[in-house]
Short mmCIF file of C-alpha atoms in Angstrom, two decimals:
data_model
loop_
_atom_site.label_atom_id
_atom_site.label_comp_id
_atom_site.label_asym_id
_atom_site.label_seq_id
_atom_site.Cartn_x
_atom_site.Cartn_y
_atom_site.Cartn_z
CA UNK A 61 0.00 0.00 0.00
CA UNK A 62 1.48 3.33 -1.05
CA UNK A 63 0.10 5.27 1.91
CA UNK A 64 1.96 2.98 4.32
CA UNK A 65 5.20 3.70 2.44
CA UNK A 66 4.54 7.44 2.47
CA UNK A 67 3.78 7.40 6.19
CA UNK A 68 7.01 5.47 6.81
CA UNK A 69 9.08 7.98 4.81
CA UNK A 70 7.51 10.96 6.56
CA UNK A 71 7.88 9.38 10.01
CA UNK A 72 11.49 8.15 9.74
CA UNK A 73 12.95 10.60 7.21
CA UNK A 74 15.63 13.07 8.25
CA UNK A 75 13.85 16.21 9.49
CA UNK A 76 16.64 18.60 8.47
CA UNK A 77 16.23 17.81 4.76
CA UNK A 78 12.46 18.32 4.66
CA UNK A 79 12.97 21.80 3.17
CA UNK A 80 15.07 20.49 0.25
CA UNK A 81 13.48 20.23 -3.21
CA UNK A 82 11.25 17.16 -3.61
CA UNK A 83 11.96 16.01 -0.05
CA UNK A 84 8.83 17.17 1.77
CA UNK A 85 6.62 14.47 0.25
CA UNK A 86 7.15 11.50 -2.07
CA UNK A 87 4.07 12.46 -4.09
CA UNK A 88 6.03 15.06 -6.09
CA UNK A 89 8.56 12.41 -7.07
CA UNK A 90 5.79 9.98 -8.02
CA UNK A 91 4.14 12.69 -10.14
CA UNK A 92 7.45 13.48 -11.85
CA UNK A 93 8.02 9.83 -12.74
CA UNK A 94 4.48 9.46 -14.10
CA UNK A 95 4.78 12.65 -16.20
CA UNK A 96 8.16 11.47 -17.52
CA UNK A 97 6.77 8.06 -18.48
CA UNK A 98 3.77 9.62 -20.24
CA UNK A 99 6.09 11.92 -22.15
CA UNK A 100 8.56 9.24 -23.32
CA UNK A 101 5.92 6.61 -24.10
CA UNK A 102 3.10 8.72 -25.61
CA UNK A 103 3.87 12.39 -26.27
CA UNK A 104 7.49 12.06 -27.43
CA UNK A 105 6.90 9.39 -30.08
CA UNK A 106 3.92 11.35 -31.48
CA UNK A 107 6.01 14.54 -31.70
CA UNK A 108 8.92 12.80 -33.44
CA UNK A 109 6.85 10.61 -35.78
CA UNK A 110 7.59 12.59 -38.97
CA UNK A 111 10.84 14.30 -37.93
CA UNK A 112 14.53 13.53 -38.26
CA UNK A 113 16.48 12.84 -35.07
CA UNK A 114 18.02 15.85 -33.36
CA UNK A 115 21.79 16.39 -33.43
CA UNK A 116 22.69 16.33 -29.74
CA UNK A 117 26.49 16.45 -29.91
CA UNK A 118 26.78 20.03 -28.59
CA UNK A 119 24.21 19.65 -25.77
CA UNK A 120 25.85 16.37 -24.72
CA UNK A 121 29.29 18.00 -24.70
CA UNK A 122 28.00 20.86 -22.55
CA UNK A 123 26.21 18.39 -20.26
CA UNK A 124 29.41 16.38 -19.80
CA UNK A 125 31.44 19.53 -19.06
CA UNK A 126 28.90 20.61 -16.44
CA UNK A 127 28.94 17.15 -14.83
CA UNK A 128 32.74 17.10 -14.66
CA UNK A 129 32.71 20.55 -13.03
CA UNK A 130 29.96 19.51 -10.60
CA UNK A 131 31.85 16.32 -9.70
CA UNK A 132 35.00 18.34 -9.02
CA UNK A 133 33.05 20.78 -6.84
CA UNK A 134 31.45 17.92 -4.91
CA UNK A 135 34.84 16.23 -4.39
CA UNK A 136 36.23 19.51 -3.05
CA UNK A 137 33.27 19.94 -0.70
CA UNK A 138 33.47 16.36 0.59
CA UNK A 139 37.23 16.71 1.10
CA UNK A 140 37.07 20.13 2.75
CA UNK A 141 34.10 19.52 5.05
CA UNK A 142 34.20 15.79 5.49
CA UNK A 143 37.19 13.57 4.82
CA UNK A 144 39.98 15.96 5.82
CA UNK A 145 38.15 17.78 8.55
CA UNK A 146 35.45 16.16 10.67
CA UNK A 147 34.79 12.68 9.39
CA UNK A 148 36.89 9.53 9.15
CA UNK A 149 37.80 7.59 6.01
CA UNK A 150 36.05 4.47 7.28
CA UNK A 151 32.38 3.91 7.92
CA UNK A 152 30.98 5.94 10.74
CA UNK A 153 27.50 6.36 12.13
CA UNK A 154 25.21 8.92 10.55
CA UNK A 155 25.24 12.25 12.37
CA UNK A 156 21.61 13.37 12.69
CA UNK A 157 22.45 16.41 14.79
CA UNK A 158 22.18 19.97 13.58
CA UNK A 159 25.84 20.85 14.06
CA UNK A 160 27.44 22.89 11.28
CA UNK A 161 29.64 20.15 9.78
CA UNK A 162 26.83 17.59 9.58
CA UNK A 163 24.47 20.11 7.98
CA UNK A 164 27.09 21.12 5.37
CA UNK A 165 27.73 17.49 4.46
CA UNK A 166 24.01 16.78 4.12
CA UNK A 167 23.50 19.98 2.08
CA UNK A 168 25.77 18.87 -0.75
CA UNK A 169 25.12 15.17 -0.23
CA UNK A 170 21.69 15.68 -1.83
CA UNK A 171 23.41 16.01 -5.20
#
């Protein structure tokens, strides 16, 4: 039953991330998945029925450059606020407190 799953997520989810995008309720994520599936299975094929495929080399190149930059930024953030500062290199328990280091790690961990 989906309502049982939603109640579980809302009851045991981390309260400090409730203000993050798509984290206040799973219904927004469900709606996004349903809209995506409708688009790729119904709307997209109808739109492209009598068209040639798009040339996506340039958008894919830009996308890859952005992902490399984002990965570098995330590595820097994990290193600066986590691995070399407050957290160990081995497994450690999750810090659910609201101290500054834990909040910074959870802020960029959402990516």
